Amino acid sequence: PFQVVGGKVKKPGKRGRKPAKIDLKAKLERSRQSARECRARKKLRYQYLEELVSSRERAICALREELEMYKQWCMAMDQGKIPSEIKALLTGEEQGKAQQNSIKLAKAGKTEANSSNP
C-alpha cells in the first residue's frame, strides 16, 4: 500500500510530523503549571484594576465635596452673603496684586531716577 507521487514513495496515513513520544505525566504537569501561572496573572490583573477603581472613586468623592462647597458658596452669595473663604481668597489676591504693583512702582521710580540723572 505505497503510493508513488513524483518519483517519491509515500506511506498512507497522517501527514506532517509524527508527535514525539512525550511522557504523559510531564505533559500534564506542564499544563498544571501553566494554569497556575495564568491564575496568578489573572489575580494580579484584578488587584491592579480594583486599586485603580478605588483610587478613581476617592477622586470622585473629593470632587463631589468640592462641588458641594462651591454650590454652598453660590447659594450664600445669592442671598447677599460673602463666605469667609472667598473673602480670604480675594484679600490674598489683592495683597499679591498690591505687592506686585509696589514692586513695579519701585522699579519705575528707579528707572526714572536713573534717566533724569545725565
mmCIF file of C-alpha atoms in Angstrom:
data_model
loop_
_atom_site.group_PDB
_atom_site.id
_atom_site.type_symbol
_atom_site.label_atom_id
_atom_site.label_comp_id
_atom_site.label_asym_id
_atom_site.label_seq_id
_atom_site.Cartn_x
_atom_site.Cartn_y
_atom_site.Cartn_z
ATOM 1 C CA PRO A 1 0.000 0.000 0.000
ATOM 2 C CA PHE A 2 2.595 2.584 -1.069
ATOM 3 C CA GLN A 3 1.900 5.432 -3.469
ATOM 4 C CA VAL A 4 4.423 6.753 -5.897
ATOM 5 C CA VAL A 5 3.988 10.508 -6.413
ATOM 6 C CA GLY A 6 6.546 12.445 -8.422
ATOM 7 C CA GLY A 7 9.137 9.712 -8.067
ATOM 8 C CA LYS A 8 8.793 9.618 -4.237
ATOM 9 C CA VAL A 9 7.327 6.774 -2.250
ATOM 10 C CA LYS A 10 4.667 7.881 0.237
ATOM 11 C CA LYS A 11 3.208 5.838 3.062
ATOM 12 C CA PRO A 12 -0.507 6.114 3.722
ATOM 13 C CA GLY A 13 -1.627 7.753 6.929
ATOM 14 C CA LYS A 14 -1.309 11.109 8.652
ATOM 15 C CA ARG A 15 0.654 13.878 7.028
ATOM 16 C CA GLY A 16 3.186 16.116 8.786
ATOM 17 C CA ARG A 17 5.487 15.378 11.707
ATOM 18 C CA LYS A 18 4.842 12.469 13.931
ATOM 19 C CA PRO A 19 4.195 13.617 17.516
ATOM 20 C CA ALA A 20 7.119 12.782 19.746
ATOM 21 C CA LYS A 21 6.522 10.193 22.410
ATOM 22 C CA ILE A 22 6.167 12.633 25.354
ATOM 23 C CA ASP A 23 5.665 11.303 28.810
ATOM 24 C CA LEU A 24 2.004 11.905 29.643
ATOM 25 C CA LYS A 25 2.738 12.805 33.278
ATOM 26 C CA ALA A 26 5.242 15.511 32.256
ATOM 27 C CA LYS A 27 2.728 16.961 29.808
ATOM 28 C CA LEU A 28 0.026 17.087 32.495
ATOM 29 C CA GLU A 29 2.424 18.747 34.952
ATOM 30 C CA ARG A 30 3.351 21.408 32.394
ATOM 31 C CA SER A 31 -0.332 22.039 31.795
ATOM 32 C CA ARG A 32 -0.984 22.392 35.548
ATOM 33 C CA GLN A 33 1.980 24.769 35.945
ATOM 34 C CA SER A 34 0.753 26.872 33.044
ATOM 35 C CA ALA A 35 -2.727 27.045 34.594
ATOM 36 C CA ARG A 36 -1.234 28.113 37.970
ATOM 37 C CA GLU A 37 0.736 30.896 36.278
ATOM 38 C CA CYS A 38 -2.331 32.014 34.358
ATOM 39 C CA ARG A 39 -4.398 32.197 37.567
ATOM 40 C CA ALA A 40 -1.617 34.194 39.278
ATOM 41 C CA ARG A 41 -1.501 36.687 36.381
ATOM 42 C CA LYS A 42 -5.288 36.993 36.465
ATOM 43 C CA LYS A 43 -5.221 37.650 40.226
ATOM 44 C CA LEU A 44 -2.599 40.390 39.808
ATOM 45 C CA ARG A 45 -4.594 41.961 36.989
ATOM 46 C CA TYR A 46 -7.759 42.006 39.119
ATOM 47 C CA GLN A 47 -5.863 43.529 42.078
ATOM 48 C CA TYR A 48 -4.490 46.291 39.828
ATOM 49 C CA LEU A 49 -7.940 47.049 38.414
ATOM 50 C CA GLU A 50 -9.526 47.102 41.886
ATOM 51 C CA GLU A 51 -6.880 49.567 43.105
ATOM 52 C CA LEU A 52 -7.470 51.724 40.045
ATOM 53 C CA VAL A 53 -11.231 51.743 40.634
ATOM 54 C CA SER A 54 -10.880 52.610 44.328
ATOM 55 C CA SER A 55 -8.476 55.481 43.588
ATOM 56 C CA ARG A 56 -10.876 56.861 40.969
ATOM 57 C CA GLU A 57 -13.779 56.529 43.428
ATOM 58 C CA ARG A 58 -11.805 58.519 46.039
ATOM 59 C CA ALA A 59 -11.083 61.208 43.444
ATOM 60 C CA ILE A 60 -14.780 61.366 42.521
ATOM 61 C CA CYS A 61 -15.766 61.768 46.198
ATOM 62 C CA ALA A 62 -13.254 64.600 46.626
ATOM 63 C CA LEU A 63 -14.585 66.352 43.522
ATOM 64 C CA ARG A 64 -18.187 65.932 44.719
ATOM 65 C CA GLU A 65 -17.279 67.528 48.066
ATOM 66 C CA GLU A 66 -15.580 70.413 46.250
ATOM 67 C CA LEU A 67 -18.616 70.868 44.003
ATOM 68 C CA GLU A 68 -20.924 70.896 47.035
ATOM 69 C CA MET A 69 -18.730 73.545 48.678
ATOM 70 C CA TYR A 70 -18.955 75.738 45.563
ATOM 71 C CA LYS A 71 -22.737 75.267 45.472
ATOM 72 C CA GLN A 72 -22.936 76.428 49.108
ATOM 73 C CA TRP A 73 -20.813 79.472 48.291
ATOM 74 C CA CYS A 74 -23.037 80.360 45.318
ATOM 75 C CA MET A 75 -26.208 79.998 47.389
ATOM 76 C CA ALA A 76 -24.700 82.232 50.089
ATOM 77 C CA MET A 77 -23.722 84.872 47.529
ATOM 78 C CA ASP A 78 -27.212 84.747 46.009
ATOM 79 C CA GLN A 79 -28.510 85.686 49.468
ATOM 80 C CA GLY A 80 -26.074 88.610 49.612
ATOM 81 C CA LYS A 81 -23.585 86.961 51.981
ATOM 82 C CA ILE A 82 -19.927 86.619 51.089
ATOM 83 C CA PRO A 83 -18.386 83.433 52.510
ATOM 84 C CA SER A 84 -15.253 83.972 54.595
ATOM 85 C CA GLU A 85 -13.298 81.634 52.298
ATOM 86 C CA ILE A 86 -13.979 83.878 49.299
ATOM 87 C CA LYS A 87 -13.060 86.968 51.326
ATOM 88 C CA ALA A 88 -9.784 85.291 52.239
ATOM 89 C CA LEU A 89 -9.134 84.423 48.586
ATOM 90 C CA LEU A 90 -9.920 87.974 47.462
ATOM 91 C CA THR A 91 -7.814 89.635 50.130
ATOM 92 C CA GLY A 92 -4.980 87.245 49.363
ATOM 93 C CA GLU A 93 -5.173 88.140 45.658
ATOM 94 C CA GLU A 94 -5.411 91.866 46.459
ATOM 95 C CA GLN A 95 -2.362 91.617 48.706
ATOM 96 C CA GLY A 96 -0.495 89.806 45.958
ATOM 97 C CA LYS A 97 -1.513 92.449 43.385
ATOM 98 C CA ALA A 98 -0.596 95.255 45.784
ATOM 99 C CA GLN A 99 2.847 93.716 46.286
ATOM 100 C CA GLN A 100 3.312 93.343 42.532
ATOM 101 C CA ASN A 101 2.199 96.946 41.936
ATOM 102 C CA SER A 102 4.523 98.292 44.640
ATOM 103 C CA ILE A 103 7.425 96.357 43.082
ATOM 104 C CA LYS A 104 6.541 97.743 39.638
ATOM 105 C CA LEU A 105 6.298 101.288 41.043
ATOM 106 C CA ALA A 106 9.640 100.921 42.805
ATOM 107 C CA LYS A 107 11.278 99.681 39.601
ATOM 108 C CA ALA A 108 9.658 102.502 37.601
ATOM 109 C CA GLY A 109 10.874 105.047 40.175
ATOM 110 C CA LYS A 110 14.407 103.713 39.911
ATOM 111 C CA THR A 111 14.399 103.871 36.136
ATOM 112 C CA GLU A 112 13.025 107.458 36.200
ATOM 113 C CA ALA A 113 15.691 108.476 38.698
ATOM 114 C CA ASN A 114 18.386 106.894 36.541
ATOM 115 C CA SER A 115 17.113 108.510 33.325
ATOM 116 C CA SER A 116 16.824 112.017 34.879
ATOM 117 C CA ASN A 117 20.486 111.971 36.014
ATOM 118 C CA PRO A 118 22.796 112.510 32.991
#
